[in-house]
GROMACS .gro file of C-alpha atoms in nm:
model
  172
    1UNK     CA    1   5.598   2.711  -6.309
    2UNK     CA    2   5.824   2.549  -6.100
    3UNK     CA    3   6.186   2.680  -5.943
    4UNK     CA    4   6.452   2.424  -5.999
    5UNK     CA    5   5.935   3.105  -3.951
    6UNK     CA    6   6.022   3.437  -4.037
    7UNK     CA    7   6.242   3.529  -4.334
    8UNK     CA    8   6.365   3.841  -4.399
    9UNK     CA    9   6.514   4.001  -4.733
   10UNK     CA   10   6.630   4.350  -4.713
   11UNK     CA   11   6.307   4.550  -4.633
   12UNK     CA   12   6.027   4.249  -4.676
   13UNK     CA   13   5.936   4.005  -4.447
   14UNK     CA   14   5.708   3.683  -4.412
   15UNK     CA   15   5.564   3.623  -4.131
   16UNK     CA   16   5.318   3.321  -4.034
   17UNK     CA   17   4.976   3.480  -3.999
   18UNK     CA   18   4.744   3.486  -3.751
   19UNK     CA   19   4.374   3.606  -3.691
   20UNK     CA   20   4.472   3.986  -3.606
   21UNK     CA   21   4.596   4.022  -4.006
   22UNK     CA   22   4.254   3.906  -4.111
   23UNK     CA   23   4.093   4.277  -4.172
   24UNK     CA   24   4.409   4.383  -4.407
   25UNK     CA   25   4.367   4.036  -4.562
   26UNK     CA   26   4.044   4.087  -4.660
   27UNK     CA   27   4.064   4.424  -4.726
   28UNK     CA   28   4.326   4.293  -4.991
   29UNK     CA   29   4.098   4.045  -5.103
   30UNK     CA   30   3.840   4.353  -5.200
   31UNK     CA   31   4.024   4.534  -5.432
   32UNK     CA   32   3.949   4.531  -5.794
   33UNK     CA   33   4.240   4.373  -5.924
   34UNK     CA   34   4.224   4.113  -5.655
   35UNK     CA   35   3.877   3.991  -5.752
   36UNK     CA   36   3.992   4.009  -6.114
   37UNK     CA   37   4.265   3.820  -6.090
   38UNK     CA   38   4.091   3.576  -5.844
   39UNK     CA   39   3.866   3.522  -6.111
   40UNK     CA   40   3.525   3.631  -5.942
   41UNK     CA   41   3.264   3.856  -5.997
   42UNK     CA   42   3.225   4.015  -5.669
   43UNK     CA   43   3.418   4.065  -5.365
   44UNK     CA   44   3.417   3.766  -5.113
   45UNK     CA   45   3.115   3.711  -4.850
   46UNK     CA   46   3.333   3.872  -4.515
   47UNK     CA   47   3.188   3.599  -4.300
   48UNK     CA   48   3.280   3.305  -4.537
   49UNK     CA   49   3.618   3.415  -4.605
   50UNK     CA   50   3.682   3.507  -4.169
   51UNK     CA   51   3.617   3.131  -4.115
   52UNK     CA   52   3.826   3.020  -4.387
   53UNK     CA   53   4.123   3.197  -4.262
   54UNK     CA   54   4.012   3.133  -3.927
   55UNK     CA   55   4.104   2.755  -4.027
   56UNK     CA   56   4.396   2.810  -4.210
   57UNK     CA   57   4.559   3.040  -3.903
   58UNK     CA   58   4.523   2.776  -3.683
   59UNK     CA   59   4.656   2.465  -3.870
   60UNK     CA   60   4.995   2.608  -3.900
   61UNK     CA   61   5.102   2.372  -3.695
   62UNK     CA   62   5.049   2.070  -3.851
   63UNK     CA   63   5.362   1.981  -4.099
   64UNK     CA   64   5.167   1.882  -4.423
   65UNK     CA   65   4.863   2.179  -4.437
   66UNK     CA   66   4.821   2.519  -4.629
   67UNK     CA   67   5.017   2.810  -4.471
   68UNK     CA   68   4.941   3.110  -4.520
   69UNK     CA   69   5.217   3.434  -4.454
   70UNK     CA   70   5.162   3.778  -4.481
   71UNK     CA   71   5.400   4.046  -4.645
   72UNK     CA   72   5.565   4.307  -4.416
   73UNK     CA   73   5.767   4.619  -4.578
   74UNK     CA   74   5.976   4.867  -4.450
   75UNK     CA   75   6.112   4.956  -4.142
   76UNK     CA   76   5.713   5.002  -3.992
   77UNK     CA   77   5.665   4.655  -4.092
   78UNK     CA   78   5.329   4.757  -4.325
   79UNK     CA   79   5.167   4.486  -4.462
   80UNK     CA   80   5.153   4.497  -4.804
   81UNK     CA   81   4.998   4.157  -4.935
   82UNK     CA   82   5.032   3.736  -4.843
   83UNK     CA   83   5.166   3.388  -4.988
   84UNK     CA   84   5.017   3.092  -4.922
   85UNK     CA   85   5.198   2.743  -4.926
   86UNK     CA   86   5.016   2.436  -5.001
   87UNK     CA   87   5.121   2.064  -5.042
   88UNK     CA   88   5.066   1.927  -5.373
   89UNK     CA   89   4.811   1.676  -5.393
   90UNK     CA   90   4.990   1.432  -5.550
   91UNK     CA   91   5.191   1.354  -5.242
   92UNK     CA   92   5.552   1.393  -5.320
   93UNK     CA   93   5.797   1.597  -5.153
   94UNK     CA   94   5.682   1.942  -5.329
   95UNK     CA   95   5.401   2.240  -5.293
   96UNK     CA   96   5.243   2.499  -5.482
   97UNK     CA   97   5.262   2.908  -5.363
   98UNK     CA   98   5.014   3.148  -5.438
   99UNK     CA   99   5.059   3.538  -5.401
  100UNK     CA  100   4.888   3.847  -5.351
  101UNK     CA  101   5.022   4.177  -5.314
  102UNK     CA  102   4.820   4.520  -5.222
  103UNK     CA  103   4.779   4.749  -5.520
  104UNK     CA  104   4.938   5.035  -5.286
  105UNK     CA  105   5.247   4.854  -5.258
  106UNK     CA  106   5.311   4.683  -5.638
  107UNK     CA  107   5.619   4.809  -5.834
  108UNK     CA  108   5.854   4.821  -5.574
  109UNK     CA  109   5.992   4.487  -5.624
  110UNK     CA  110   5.827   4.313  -5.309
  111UNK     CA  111   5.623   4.058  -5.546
  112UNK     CA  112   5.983   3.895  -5.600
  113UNK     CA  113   6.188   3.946  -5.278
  114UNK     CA  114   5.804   3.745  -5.090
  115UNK     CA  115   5.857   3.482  -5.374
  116UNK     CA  116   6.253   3.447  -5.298
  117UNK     CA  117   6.175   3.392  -4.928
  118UNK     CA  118   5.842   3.186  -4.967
  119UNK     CA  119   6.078   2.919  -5.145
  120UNK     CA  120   6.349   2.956  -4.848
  121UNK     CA  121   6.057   2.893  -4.613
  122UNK     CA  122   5.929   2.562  -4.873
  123UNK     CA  123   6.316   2.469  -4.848
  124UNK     CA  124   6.266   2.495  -4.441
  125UNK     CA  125   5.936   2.291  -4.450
  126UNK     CA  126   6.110   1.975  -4.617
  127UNK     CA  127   5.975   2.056  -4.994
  128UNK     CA  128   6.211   1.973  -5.273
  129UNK     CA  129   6.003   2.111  -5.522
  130UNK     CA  130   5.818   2.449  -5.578
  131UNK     CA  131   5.565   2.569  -5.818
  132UNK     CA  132   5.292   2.828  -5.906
  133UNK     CA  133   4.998   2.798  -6.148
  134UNK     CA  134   4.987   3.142  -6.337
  135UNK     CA  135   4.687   3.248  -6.554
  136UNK     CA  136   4.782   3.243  -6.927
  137UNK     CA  137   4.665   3.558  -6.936
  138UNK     CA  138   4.852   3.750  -6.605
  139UNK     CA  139   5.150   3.879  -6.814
  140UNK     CA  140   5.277   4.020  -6.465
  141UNK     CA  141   5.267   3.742  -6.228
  142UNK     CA  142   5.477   3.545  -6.539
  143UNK     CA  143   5.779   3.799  -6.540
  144UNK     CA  144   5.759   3.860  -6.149
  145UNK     CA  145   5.840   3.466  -6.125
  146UNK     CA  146   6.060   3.413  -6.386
  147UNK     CA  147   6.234   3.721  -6.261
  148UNK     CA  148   6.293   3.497  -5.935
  149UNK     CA  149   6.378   3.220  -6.135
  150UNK     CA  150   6.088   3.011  -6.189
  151UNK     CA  151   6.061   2.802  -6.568
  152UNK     CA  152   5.716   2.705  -6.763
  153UNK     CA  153   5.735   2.335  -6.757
  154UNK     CA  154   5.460   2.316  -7.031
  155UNK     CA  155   5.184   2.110  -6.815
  156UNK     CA  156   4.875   2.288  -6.777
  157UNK     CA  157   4.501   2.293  -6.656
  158UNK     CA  158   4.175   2.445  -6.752
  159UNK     CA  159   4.036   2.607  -6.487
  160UNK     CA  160   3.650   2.807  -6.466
  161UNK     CA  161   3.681   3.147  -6.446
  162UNK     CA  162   3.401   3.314  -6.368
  163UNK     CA  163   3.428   3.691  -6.428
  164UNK     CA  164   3.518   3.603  -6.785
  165UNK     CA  165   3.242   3.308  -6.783
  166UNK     CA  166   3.455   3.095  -6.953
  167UNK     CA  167   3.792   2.786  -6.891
  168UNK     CA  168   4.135   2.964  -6.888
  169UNK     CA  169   4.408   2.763  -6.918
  170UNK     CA  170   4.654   2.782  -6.598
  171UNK     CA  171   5.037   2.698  -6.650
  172UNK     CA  172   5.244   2.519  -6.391
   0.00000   0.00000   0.00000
């Protein structure tokens, strides 16, 4: 699926995270639908996933590395989930975004309004060219990006998933 510092639209914002947002970020990570749609079995190991963050936090810095945001709504600024932004790997001018939003705070629109300013901030960083890989199977993440204008451009990979113990096809 491709679409051919802080950014704000209307009541969400993106903000570069840092290691104070790790709790919510893991508490994210816990719930059901996250694991599911993670593909695991289990929730993640705490300890594993603090250091991982821990690293991504703190290369924000450096132009060509994976960012990672998390999604303020409202006027109290709650967080309500994160996008990541990571080069491609094969180099050119364009990355991949990834998304996550808190159970408590889906069906308000704030899926699409992260996704409109994750590719503003892609725009900022120099990319030229934006995509996602969405699960065949996640009906919701499909509509919530071609709502924002993201197309299937038909290439594809099979990717392990392990809760259902068997490949699943991801779209780009």
């Amino acid at each position: 699926w491709e679409v051919a510092m802080i950014c704000n639209i209307g009541e969400v914002l993106i903000a570069p995270a840092n290691i104070n947002d790790f709790d919510f970020y893991y508490q994210l990570k816990c719930e059901p639908e996250s694991v599911y749609w993670s593909g695991y079995k289990s929730i993640p190991d705490r300890e594993h996933l603090k250091e991982w963050f821990r690293t991504k936090v703190t290369l924000l810095a450096e132009k060509n590395c994976y960012r990672l945001y998390m999604v303020l709504f409202g006027s109290e600024k709650k967080q309500s989930g994160y996008i990541s932004i990571y080069p491609h790997a094969s180099g050119e001018e364009c990355c991949e975004i990834g998304i996550g939003i808190s159970k408590m705070f889906t069906n308000r629109g704030i899926g699409s309004e992260s996704i409109r300013l994750a590719i503003d901030e892609c725009r900022r960083l120099g990319y030229n060219r934006v995509f996602a890989y969405i699960r065949e199977d996640n009906t919701r993440s499909k509509k919530m990006f071609m709502k924002v204008g993201f197309v299937q451009t038909g290439r594809a990979k099979s990717v392990w998933i392990e809760n259902l113990e068997c490949k699943i096809r991801m779209y780009e």
